[in-house]
JSON list of C-alpha atoms in Angstrom, two decimals:
[
{"chain": "Y", "resi": 1, "resn": "VAL", "atom": "CA", "xyz": [193.23, 177.53, 115.89]},
{"chain": "Y", "resi": 2, "resn": "GLN", "atom": "CA", "xyz": [193.29, 180.04, 113.06]},
{"chain": "Y", "resi": 3, "resn": "LEU", "atom": "CA", "xyz": [193.98, 179.30, 109.42]},
{"chain": "Y", "resi": 4, "resn": "VAL", "atom": "CA", "xyz": [194.00, 182.04, 106.81]},
{"chain": "Y", "resi": 5, "resn": "GLU", "atom": "CA", "xyz": [194.40, 181.25, 103.13]},
{"chain": "Y", "resi": 6, "resn": "SER", "atom": "CA", "xyz": [195.69, 183.58, 100.46]},
{"chain": "Y", "resi": 7, "resn": "GLY", "atom": "CA", "xyz": [197.02, 183.47, 96.92]},
{"chain": "Y", "resi": 8, "resn": "GLY", "atom": "CA", "xyz": [193.97, 182.43, 94.97]},
{"chain": "Y", "resi": 9, "resn": "GLY", "atom": "CA", "xyz": [193.04, 184.10, 91.71]},
{"chain": "Y", "resi": 10, "resn": "LEU", "atom": "CA", "xyz": [192.51, 183.71, 88.00]},
{"chain": "Y", "resi": 11, "resn": "VAL", "atom": "CA", "xyz": [195.10, 181.83, 85.97]},
{"chain": "Y", "resi": 12, "resn": "GLN", "atom": "CA", "xyz": [195.21, 180.44, 82.46]},
{"chain": "Y", "resi": 13, "resn": "THR", "atom": "CA", "xyz": [195.38, 176.76, 81.66]},
{"chain": "Y", "resi": 14, "resn": "GLY", "atom": "CA", "xyz": [198.94, 175.56, 82.02]},
{"chain": "Y", "resi": 15, "resn": "GLY", "atom": "CA", "xyz": [199.83, 178.33, 84.43]},
{"chain": "Y", "resi": 16, "resn": "SER", "atom": "CA", "xyz": [200.99, 178.25, 88.04]},
{"chain": "Y", "resi": 17, "resn": "LEU", "atom": "CA", "xyz": [199.77, 179.59, 91.34]},
{"chain": "Y", "resi": 18, "resn": "THR", "atom": "CA", "xyz": [200.99, 179.34, 94.93]},
{"chain": "Y", "resi": 19, "resn": "LEU", "atom": "CA", "xyz": [198.55, 179.28, 97.82]},
{"chain": "Y", "resi": 20, "resn": "SER", "atom": "CA", "xyz": [199.56, 180.19, 101.35]},
{"chain": "Y", "resi": 21, "resn": "CYS", "atom": "CA", "xyz": [198.04, 179.20, 104.67]},
{"chain": "Y", "resi": 22, "resn": "ALA", "atom": "CA", "xyz": [198.99, 181.23, 107.73]},
{"chain": "Y", "resi": 23, "resn": "ALA", "atom": "CA", "xyz": [198.49, 179.12, 110.84]},
{"chain": "Y", "resi": 24, "resn": "SER", "atom": "CA", "xyz": [198.29, 180.28, 114.44]},
{"chain": "Y", "resi": 25, "resn": "GLY", "atom": "CA", "xyz": [196.87, 179.35, 117.81]},
{"chain": "Y", "resi": 26, "resn": "PHE", "atom": "CA", "xyz": [198.33, 175.87, 118.09]},
{"chain": "Y", "resi": 27, "resn": "ARG", "atom": "CA", "xyz": [201.61, 173.98, 118.33]},
{"chain": "Y", "resi": 28, "resn": "PHE", "atom": "CA", "xyz": [202.38, 173.70, 114.66]},
{"chain": "Y", "resi": 29, "resn": "GLU", "atom": "CA", "xyz": [204.74, 170.72, 114.86]},
{"chain": "Y", "resi": 30, "resn": "ASP", "atom": "CA", "xyz": [202.05, 168.56, 116.47]},
{"chain": "Y", "resi": 31, "resn": "TYR", "atom": "CA", "xyz": [199.58, 168.93, 113.62]},
{"chain": "Y", "resi": 32, "resn": "SER", "atom": "CA", "xyz": [199.04, 167.98, 110.01]},
{"chain": "Y", "resi": 33, "resn": "ILE", "atom": "CA", "xyz": [198.05, 170.72, 107.61]},
{"chain": "Y", "resi": 34, "resn": "GLY", "atom": "CA", "xyz": [196.05, 169.95, 104.53]},
{"chain": "Y", "resi": 35, "resn": "TRP", "atom": "CA", "xyz": [194.61, 171.53, 101.43]},
{"chain": "Y", "resi": 36, "resn": "PHE", "atom": "CA", "xyz": [191.14, 170.66, 100.26]},
{"chain": "Y", "resi": 37, "resn": "ARG", "atom": "CA", "xyz": [189.12, 172.01, 97.37]},
{"chain": "Y", "resi": 38, "resn": "GLN", "atom": "CA", "xyz": [185.52, 172.17, 96.30]},
{"chain": "Y", "resi": 39, "resn": "ALA", "atom": "CA", "xyz": [184.48, 172.76, 92.72]},
{"chain": "Y", "resi": 40, "resn": "PRO", "atom": "CA", "xyz": [181.02, 174.13, 91.88]},
{"chain": "Y", "resi": 41, "resn": "GLY", "atom": "CA", "xyz": [178.46, 171.39, 92.19]},
{"chain": "Y", "resi": 42, "resn": "LYS", "atom": "CA", "xyz": [180.97, 168.85, 93.45]},
{"chain": "Y", "resi": 43, "resn": "GLU", "atom": "CA", "xyz": [181.90, 167.40, 96.80]},
{"chain": "Y", "resi": 44, "resn": "ARG", "atom": "CA", "xyz": [184.90, 168.58, 98.73]},
{"chain": "Y", "resi": 45, "resn": "GLU", "atom": "CA", "xyz": [188.12, 166.78, 97.77]},
{"chain": "Y", "resi": 46, "resn": "GLY", "atom": "CA", "xyz": [191.32, 166.32, 99.72]},
{"chain": "Y", "resi": 47, "resn": "VAL", "atom": "CA", "xyz": [194.25, 167.62, 97.67]},
{"chain": "Y", "resi": 48, "resn": "SER", "atom": "CA", "xyz": [197.33, 167.27, 99.83]},
{"chain": "Y", "resi": 49, "resn": "CYS", "atom": "CA", "xyz": [198.53, 167.21, 103.41]},
{"chain": "Y", "resi": 50, "resn": "ILE", "atom": "CA", "xyz": [201.80, 167.47, 105.28]},
{"chain": "Y", "resi": 51, "resn": "SER", "atom": "CA", "xyz": [202.74, 166.28, 108.74]},
{"chain": "Y", "resi": 52, "resn": "SER", "atom": "CA", "xyz": [204.55, 169.20, 110.30]},
{"chain": "Y", "resi": 53, "resn": "GLY", "atom": "CA", "xyz": [206.57, 167.00, 112.62]},
{"chain": "Y", "resi": 54, "resn": "ASP", "atom": "CA", "xyz": [208.45, 165.01, 109.96]},
{"chain": "Y", "resi": 55, "resn": "GLY", "atom": "CA", "xyz": [207.43, 166.64, 106.70]},
{"chain": "Y", "resi": 56, "resn": "SER", "atom": "CA", "xyz": [205.67, 163.54, 105.39]},
{"chain": "Y", "resi": 57, "resn": "THR", "atom": "CA", "xyz": [203.29, 164.37, 102.53]},
{"chain": "Y", "resi": 58, "resn": "LYS", "atom": "CA", "xyz": [200.33, 162.90, 100.71]},
{"chain": "Y", "resi": 59, "resn": "TYR", "atom": "CA", "xyz": [198.68, 163.92, 97.43]},
{"chain": "Y", "resi": 60, "resn": "THR", "atom": "CA", "xyz": [195.54, 162.95, 95.67]},
{"chain": "Y", "resi": 61, "resn": "ASP", "atom": "CA", "xyz": [196.29, 161.19, 92.38]},
{"chain": "Y", "resi": 62, "resn": "SER", "atom": "CA", "xyz": [195.06, 163.98, 90.12]},
{"chain": "Y", "resi": 63, "resn": "VAL", "atom": "CA", "xyz": [197.66, 166.46, 91.40]},
{"chain": "Y", "resi": 64, "resn": "LYS", "atom": "CA", "xyz": [200.69, 164.22, 91.82]},
{"chain": "Y", "resi": 65, "resn": "GLY", "atom": "CA", "xyz": [203.65, 165.62, 89.93]},
{"chain": "Y", "resi": 66, "resn": "ARG", "atom": "CA", "xyz": [201.97, 169.02, 89.55]},
{"chain": "Y", "resi": 67, "resn": "PHE", "atom": "CA", "xyz": [201.35, 170.26, 93.11]},
{"chain": "Y", "resi": 68, "resn": "THR", "atom": "CA", "xyz": [203.83, 170.54, 95.96]},
{"chain": "Y", "resi": 69, "resn": "ILE", "atom": "CA", "xyz": [202.99, 171.15, 99.60]},
{"chain": "Y", "resi": 70, "resn": "SER", "atom": "CA", "xyz": [205.59, 172.61, 101.95]},
{"chain": "Y", "resi": 71, "resn": "PHE", "atom": "CA", "xyz": [206.00, 174.75, 105.03]},
{"chain": "Y", "resi": 72, "resn": "ASP", "atom": "CA", "xyz": [208.43, 177.54, 105.83]},
{"chain": "Y", "resi": 73, "resn": "ASP", "atom": "CA", "xyz": [211.30, 177.34, 108.30]},
{"chain": "Y", "resi": 74, "resn": "ASP", "atom": "CA", "xyz": [209.34, 179.27, 110.91]},
{"chain": "Y", "resi": 75, "resn": "GLY", "atom": "CA", "xyz": [206.71, 176.57, 110.73]},
{"chain": "Y", "resi": 76, "resn": "ASN", "atom": "CA", "xyz": [203.77, 178.95, 110.62]},
{"chain": "Y", "resi": 77, "resn": "THR", "atom": "CA", "xyz": [202.94, 179.01, 106.94]},
{"chain": "Y", "resi": 78, "resn": "VAL", "atom": "CA", "xyz": [202.08, 176.15, 104.63]},
{"chain": "Y", "resi": 79, "resn": "TYR", "atom": "CA", "xyz": [202.25, 176.54, 100.87]},
{"chain": "Y", "resi": 80, "resn": "LEU", "atom": "CA", "xyz": [200.67, 174.74, 97.96]},
{"chain": "Y", "resi": 81, "resn": "GLN", "atom": "CA", "xyz": [202.62, 175.27, 94.76]},
{"chain": "Y", "resi": 82, "resn": "MET", "atom": "CA", "xyz": [200.34, 174.42, 91.83]},
{"chain": "Y", "resi": 83, "resn": "ASN", "atom": "CA", "xyz": [201.78, 173.94, 88.34]},
{"chain": "Y", "resi": 84, "resn": "ARG", "atom": "CA", "xyz": [200.29, 172.97, 84.98]},
{"chain": "Y", "resi": 85, "resn": "LEU", "atom": "CA", "xyz": [196.86, 173.99, 86.12]},
{"chain": "Y", "resi": 86, "resn": "ASN", "atom": "CA", "xyz": [193.77, 172.92, 84.19]},
{"chain": "Y", "resi": 87, "resn": "SER", "atom": "CA", "xyz": [190.05, 173.56, 84.41]},
{"chain": "Y", "resi": 88, "resn": "GLU", "atom": "CA", "xyz": [189.56, 170.59, 86.75]},
{"chain": "Y", "resi": 89, "resn": "ASP", "atom": "CA", "xyz": [191.62, 172.46, 89.35]},
{"chain": "Y", "resi": 90, "resn": "THR", "atom": "CA", "xyz": [189.07, 175.28, 89.58]},
{"chain": "Y", "resi": 91, "resn": "GLY", "atom": "CA", "xyz": [187.41, 175.61, 92.96]},
{"chain": "Y", "resi": 92, "resn": "VAL", "atom": "CA", "xyz": [187.58, 177.05, 96.43]},
{"chain": "Y", "resi": 93, "resn": "TYR", "atom": "CA", "xyz": [190.72, 175.85, 98.19]},
{"chain": "Y", "resi": 94, "resn": "TYR", "atom": "CA", "xyz": [190.61, 175.41, 101.95]},
{"chain": "Y", "resi": 95, "resn": "CYS", "atom": "CA", "xyz": [193.44, 175.05, 104.39]},
{"chain": "Y", "resi": 96, "resn": "ALA", "atom": "CA", "xyz": [192.78, 172.67, 107.26]},
{"chain": "Y", "resi": 97, "resn": "ALA", "atom": "CA", "xyz": [194.53, 171.32, 110.34]},
{"chain": "Y", "resi": 98, "resn": "ASP", "atom": "CA", "xyz": [194.27, 168.17, 112.38]},
{"chain": "Y", "resi": 99, "resn": "TYR", "atom": "CA", "xyz": [196.12, 166.57, 115.27]},
{"chain": "Y", "resi": 100, "resn": "LEU", "atom": "CA", "xyz": [196.26, 163.29, 113.37]},
{"chain": "Y", "resi": 101, "resn": "TYR", "atom": "CA", "xyz": [199.17, 162.25, 111.16]},
{"chain": "Y", "resi": 102, "resn": "CYS", "atom": "CA", "xyz": [198.88, 163.06, 107.46]},
{"chain": "Y", "resi": 103, "resn": "THR", "atom": "CA", "xyz": [197.48, 159.99, 105.70]},
{"chain": "Y", "resi": 104, "resn": "THR", "atom": "CA", "xyz": [195.35, 159.18, 102.71]},
{"chain": "Y", "resi": 105, "resn": "ARG", "atom": "CA", "xyz": [192.45, 158.51, 105.06]},
{"chain": "Y", "resi": 106, "resn": "LEU", "atom": "CA", "xyz": [192.83, 161.95, 106.62]},
{"chain": "Y", "resi": 107, "resn": "LEU", "atom": "CA", "xyz": [192.55, 163.47, 103.16]},
{"chain": "Y", "resi": 108, "resn": "GLU", "atom": "CA", "xyz": [189.42, 161.42, 102.51]},
{"chain": "Y", "resi": 109, "resn": "ASN", "atom": "CA", "xyz": [187.73, 162.16, 105.83]},
{"chain": "Y", "resi": 110, "resn": "GLY", "atom": "CA", "xyz": [188.61, 165.81, 106.35]},
{"chain": "Y", "resi": 111, "resn": "MET", "atom": "CA", "xyz": [190.19, 167.63, 109.26]},
{"chain": "Y", "resi": 112, "resn": "ASP", "atom": "CA", "xyz": [189.06, 169.31, 112.45]},
{"chain": "Y", "resi": 113, "resn": "TYR", "atom": "CA", "xyz": [189.94, 172.95, 111.80]},
{"chain": "Y", "resi": 114, "resn": "TRP", "atom": "CA", "xyz": [189.27, 174.95, 108.64]},
{"chain": "Y", "resi": 115, "resn": "GLY", "atom": "CA", "xyz": [190.05, 178.24, 107.03]},
{"chain": "Y", "resi": 116, "resn": "LYS", "atom": "CA", "xyz": [187.51, 180.23, 105.04]},
{"chain": "Y", "resi": 117, "resn": "GLY", "atom": "CA", "xyz": [188.96, 179.37, 101.65]},
{"chain": "Y", "resi": 118, "resn": "THR", "atom": "CA", "xyz": [190.43, 181.09, 98.63]},
{"chain": "Y", "resi": 119, "resn": "LEU", "atom": "CA", "xyz": [189.06, 180.85, 95.09]},
{"chain": "Y", "resi": 120, "resn": "VAL", "atom": "CA", "xyz": [191.16, 179.48, 92.25]},
{"chain": "Y", "resi": 121, "resn": "THR", "atom": "CA", "xyz": [189.81, 179.85, 88.73]},
{"chain": "Y", "resi": 122, "resn": "VAL", "atom": "CA", "xyz": [191.58, 178.28, 85.78]},
{"chain": "Y", "resi": 123, "resn": "SER", "atom": "CA", "xyz": [190.49, 179.64, 82.43]},
{"chain": "Y", "resi": 124, "resn": "SER", "atom": "CA", "xyz": [191.07, 178.17, 78.99]}
]
């Protein structure tokens, strides 16, 4: 399983950014793909996940209405569209994969496979 994130960078408060996760090495439709983040000095937090089989999604409360997770028609890339960004969204964002269905518990507990992360910095 390989997961490679891209799209991180510096953005001003209120701005938007789209992260991408290129997935390979596994049967995409059998897995859930998730985005997690870790801010400096804080624990890792589950942001969102999507079940590739049926497109079911979950979001942590702080990003609902601002972030959207999706995957492309080829089923090999997962995106996280982030709007109305604020300083609390700063951190390293990790793409992850798991054979389990996307649920709130999966976001809380983490997943089996991880990318190396991409840094998002929101400046005021």
